[in-house]
């Protein structure tokens, strides 16, 4: 058993040394999470667009373009990031807010005071130019968000199921607690009745018999 702590300690040292040898080992993990597709009228809606860099150790310049397409319409530019933020004149004028991160892996925007007319398809185009000494390769990606705006927020089916399960669990625990209390009460009552019967039987024995009942002590 003494060899186990030594093995764990050695493994930890190996992991630390190996981790130091890898670039970006302690850097934040980037996860490409899809955006929500339903917004509520009058609320703010964040259009999530995440594009993880595959070469974190290489410097890259990033260009972000946001487009909006109404139902049956054409794509129209609404927002752009090209070293600086630029908002195009559109139905969203004054209602778009940049939510991108410093490392330009999260290039999301937020639509303020969403209206019913904001339903449609939003496109997020990302273009990265990696800065190598010999060449500058381009990497492009695109995200589509089919947004639907509703007047009131509908209750999430998952939350409803969770609430039902919670109430069922509370009822079950309450019943189980009541059963345990009744069981313990009956057990204590039987023990008290047995003790009273033993005391009554002892008091009913004549005093001379009590003396005879005494166990003689051997010399």
PDB file of C-alpha atoms in Angstrom, residues 96-191:
ATOM      1  CA  UNK A  96     -27.027  46.106 -31.785  1.00  0.00           C
ATOM      2  CA  UNK A  97     -24.345  45.572 -29.146  1.00  0.00           C
ATOM      3  CA  UNK A  98     -20.981  43.864 -29.629  1.00  0.00           C
ATOM      4  CA  UNK A  99     -20.326  40.981 -27.197  1.00  0.00           C
ATOM      5  CA  UNK A 100     -17.130  39.561 -28.690  1.00  0.00           C
ATOM      6  CA  UNK A 101     -14.212  38.410 -26.568  1.00  0.00           C
ATOM      7  CA  UNK A 102     -10.678  39.779 -26.676  1.00  0.00           C
ATOM      8  CA  UNK A 103      -9.270  36.623 -28.256  1.00  0.00           C
ATOM      9  CA  UNK A 104     -11.929  36.887 -31.015  1.00  0.00           C
ATOM     10  CA  UNK A 105     -13.159  33.352 -30.494  1.00  0.00           C
ATOM     11  CA  UNK A 106     -16.535  34.625 -29.289  1.00  0.00           C
ATOM     12  CA  UNK A 107     -17.871  37.110 -31.864  1.00  0.00           C
ATOM     13  CA  UNK A 108     -21.459  37.351 -30.639  1.00  0.00           C
ATOM     14  CA  UNK A 109     -23.772  40.356 -30.818  1.00  0.00           C
ATOM     15  CA  UNK A 110     -26.880  41.259 -28.816  1.00  0.00           C
ATOM     16  CA  UNK A 111     -30.116  42.605 -30.252  1.00  0.00           C
ATOM     17  CA  UNK A 112     -31.674  45.082 -27.804  1.00  0.00           C
ATOM     18  CA  UNK A 113     -35.447  45.419 -27.349  1.00  0.00           C
ATOM     19  CA  UNK A 114     -36.359  42.604 -29.716  1.00  0.00           C
ATOM     20  CA  UNK A 115     -39.489  43.124 -31.833  1.00  0.00           C
ATOM     21  CA  UNK A 116     -41.705  40.632 -33.657  1.00  0.00           C
ATOM     22  CA  UNK A 117     -40.249  41.891 -36.948  1.00  0.00           C
ATOM     23  CA  UNK A 118     -36.793  40.686 -35.900  1.00  0.00           C
ATOM     24  CA  UNK A 119     -37.667  37.071 -36.703  1.00  0.00           C
ATOM     25  CA  UNK A 120     -35.581  35.647 -39.524  1.00  0.00           C
ATOM     26  CA  UNK A 121     -32.207  34.134 -40.351  1.00  0.00           C
ATOM     27  CA  UNK A 122     -29.004  35.643 -38.969  1.00  0.00           C
ATOM     28  CA  UNK A 123     -25.662  34.736 -40.509  1.00  0.00           C
ATOM     29  CA  UNK A 124     -22.310  35.119 -38.784  1.00  0.00           C
ATOM     30  CA  UNK A 125     -19.285  34.946 -41.117  1.00  0.00           C
ATOM     31  CA  UNK A 126     -15.789  34.715 -39.649  1.00  0.00           C
ATOM     32  CA  UNK A 127     -12.603  35.141 -41.691  1.00  0.00           C
ATOM     33  CA  UNK A 128      -9.195  34.613 -40.084  1.00  0.00           C
ATOM     34  CA  UNK A 129      -5.849  35.353 -41.684  1.00  0.00           C
ATOM     35  CA  UNK A 130      -3.027  33.564 -39.904  1.00  0.00           C
ATOM     36  CA  UNK A 131       0.268  35.418 -39.843  1.00  0.00           C
ATOM     37  CA  UNK A 132       3.023  32.955 -40.713  1.00  0.00           C
ATOM     38  CA  UNK A 133       6.456  34.075 -41.839  1.00  0.00           C
ATOM     39  CA  UNK A 134       6.172  32.468 -45.271  1.00  0.00           C
ATOM     40  CA  UNK A 135       2.456  32.608 -46.120  1.00  0.00           C
ATOM     41  CA  UNK A 136      -0.869  33.881 -44.711  1.00  0.00           C
ATOM     42  CA  UNK A 137      -3.557  31.192 -45.010  1.00  0.00           C
ATOM     43  CA  UNK A 138      -7.235  32.148 -44.664  1.00  0.00           C
ATOM     44  CA  UNK A 139      -9.763  30.272 -42.567  1.00  0.00           C
ATOM     45  CA  UNK A 140     -13.461  30.975 -43.003  1.00  0.00           C
ATOM     46  CA  UNK A 141     -16.515  29.700 -41.126  1.00  0.00           C
ATOM     47  CA  UNK A 142     -20.207  30.546 -41.028  1.00  0.00           C
ATOM     48  CA  UNK A 143     -23.018  30.179 -38.479  1.00  0.00           C
ATOM     49  CA  UNK A 144     -26.766  30.330 -39.223  1.00  0.00           C
ATOM     50  CA  UNK A 145     -29.298  31.267 -36.535  1.00  0.00           C
ATOM     51  CA  UNK A 146     -33.008  30.822 -37.300  1.00  0.00           C
ATOM     52  CA  UNK A 147     -34.538  33.230 -34.794  1.00  0.00           C
ATOM     53  CA  UNK A 148     -38.215  33.257 -33.849  1.00  0.00           C
ATOM     54  CA  UNK A 149     -39.618  36.101 -31.730  1.00  0.00           C
ATOM     55  CA  UNK A 150     -42.668  35.369 -29.540  1.00  0.00           C
ATOM     56  CA  UNK A 151     -44.868  37.721 -27.529  1.00  0.00           C
ATOM     57  CA  UNK A 152     -44.519  35.844 -24.241  1.00  0.00           C
ATOM     58  CA  UNK A 153     -42.012  33.312 -22.986  1.00  0.00           C
ATOM     59  CA  UNK A 154     -43.383  29.784 -23.022  1.00  0.00           C
ATOM     60  CA  UNK A 155     -42.746  27.564 -20.038  1.00  0.00           C
ATOM     61  CA  UNK A 156     -39.917  25.176 -20.666  1.00  0.00           C
ATOM     62  CA  UNK A 157     -41.054  21.538 -20.826  1.00  0.00           C
ATOM     63  CA  UNK A 158     -37.905  20.422 -19.034  1.00  0.00           C
ATOM     64  CA  UNK A 159     -38.548  22.796 -16.131  1.00  0.00           C
ATOM     65  CA  UNK A 160     -42.135  21.534 -15.855  1.00  0.00           C
ATOM     66  CA  UNK A 161     -40.946  17.934 -15.654  1.00  0.00           C
ATOM     67  CA  UNK A 162     -38.330  18.947 -13.064  1.00  0.00           C
ATOM     68  CA  UNK A 163     -40.959  20.635 -10.897  1.00  0.00           C
ATOM     69  CA  UNK A 164     -43.255  17.603 -11.116  1.00  0.00           C
ATOM     70  CA  UNK A 165     -40.424  15.266 -10.141  1.00  0.00           C
ATOM     71  CA  UNK A 166     -39.483  17.562  -7.266  1.00  0.00           C
ATOM     72  CA  UNK A 167     -43.048  17.516  -5.875  1.00  0.00           C
ATOM     73  CA  UNK A 168     -43.240  13.737  -6.254  1.00  0.00           C
ATOM     74  CA  UNK A 169     -39.964  13.387  -4.387  1.00  0.00           C
ATOM     75  CA  UNK A 170     -41.176  15.685  -1.599  1.00  0.00           C
ATOM     76  CA  UNK A 171     -44.396  13.670  -1.212  1.00  0.00           C
ATOM     77  CA  UNK A 172     -42.450  10.407  -1.153  1.00  0.00           C
ATOM     78  CA  UNK A 173     -40.016  11.706   1.469  1.00  0.00           C
ATOM     79  CA  UNK A 174     -42.886  13.035   3.589  1.00  0.00           C
ATOM     80  CA  UNK A 175     -44.705   9.679   3.508  1.00  0.00           C
ATOM     81  CA  UNK A 176     -41.494   7.823   4.268  1.00  0.00           C
ATOM     82  CA  UNK A 177     -40.838  10.127   7.234  1.00  0.00           C
ATOM     83  CA  UNK A 178     -44.381   9.577   8.574  1.00  0.00           C
ATOM     84  CA  UNK A 179     -44.020   5.797   8.254  1.00  0.00           C
ATOM     85  CA  UNK A 180     -40.710   5.900  10.100  1.00  0.00           C
ATOM     86  CA  UNK A 181     -42.208   8.021  12.866  1.00  0.00           C
ATOM     87  CA  UNK A 182     -45.180   5.657  13.293  1.00  0.00           C
ATOM     88  CA  UNK A 183     -42.867   2.638  13.306  1.00  0.00           C
ATOM     89  CA  UNK A 184     -40.573   4.179  15.923  1.00  0.00           C
ATOM     90  CA  UNK A 185     -43.553   5.283  18.036  1.00  0.00           C
ATOM     91  CA  UNK A 186     -45.009   1.762  18.054  1.00  0.00           C
ATOM     92  CA  UNK A 187     -41.641   0.250  18.859  1.00  0.00           C
ATOM     93  CA  UNK A 188     -41.142   2.614  21.787  1.00  0.00           C
ATOM     94  CA  UNK A 189     -44.723   1.995  22.982  1.00  0.00           C
ATOM     95  CA  UNK A 190     -44.218  -1.782  22.947  1.00  0.00           C
ATOM     96  CA  UNK A 191     -40.964  -1.409  24.867  1.00  0.00           C
TER      97      UNK A 191
END
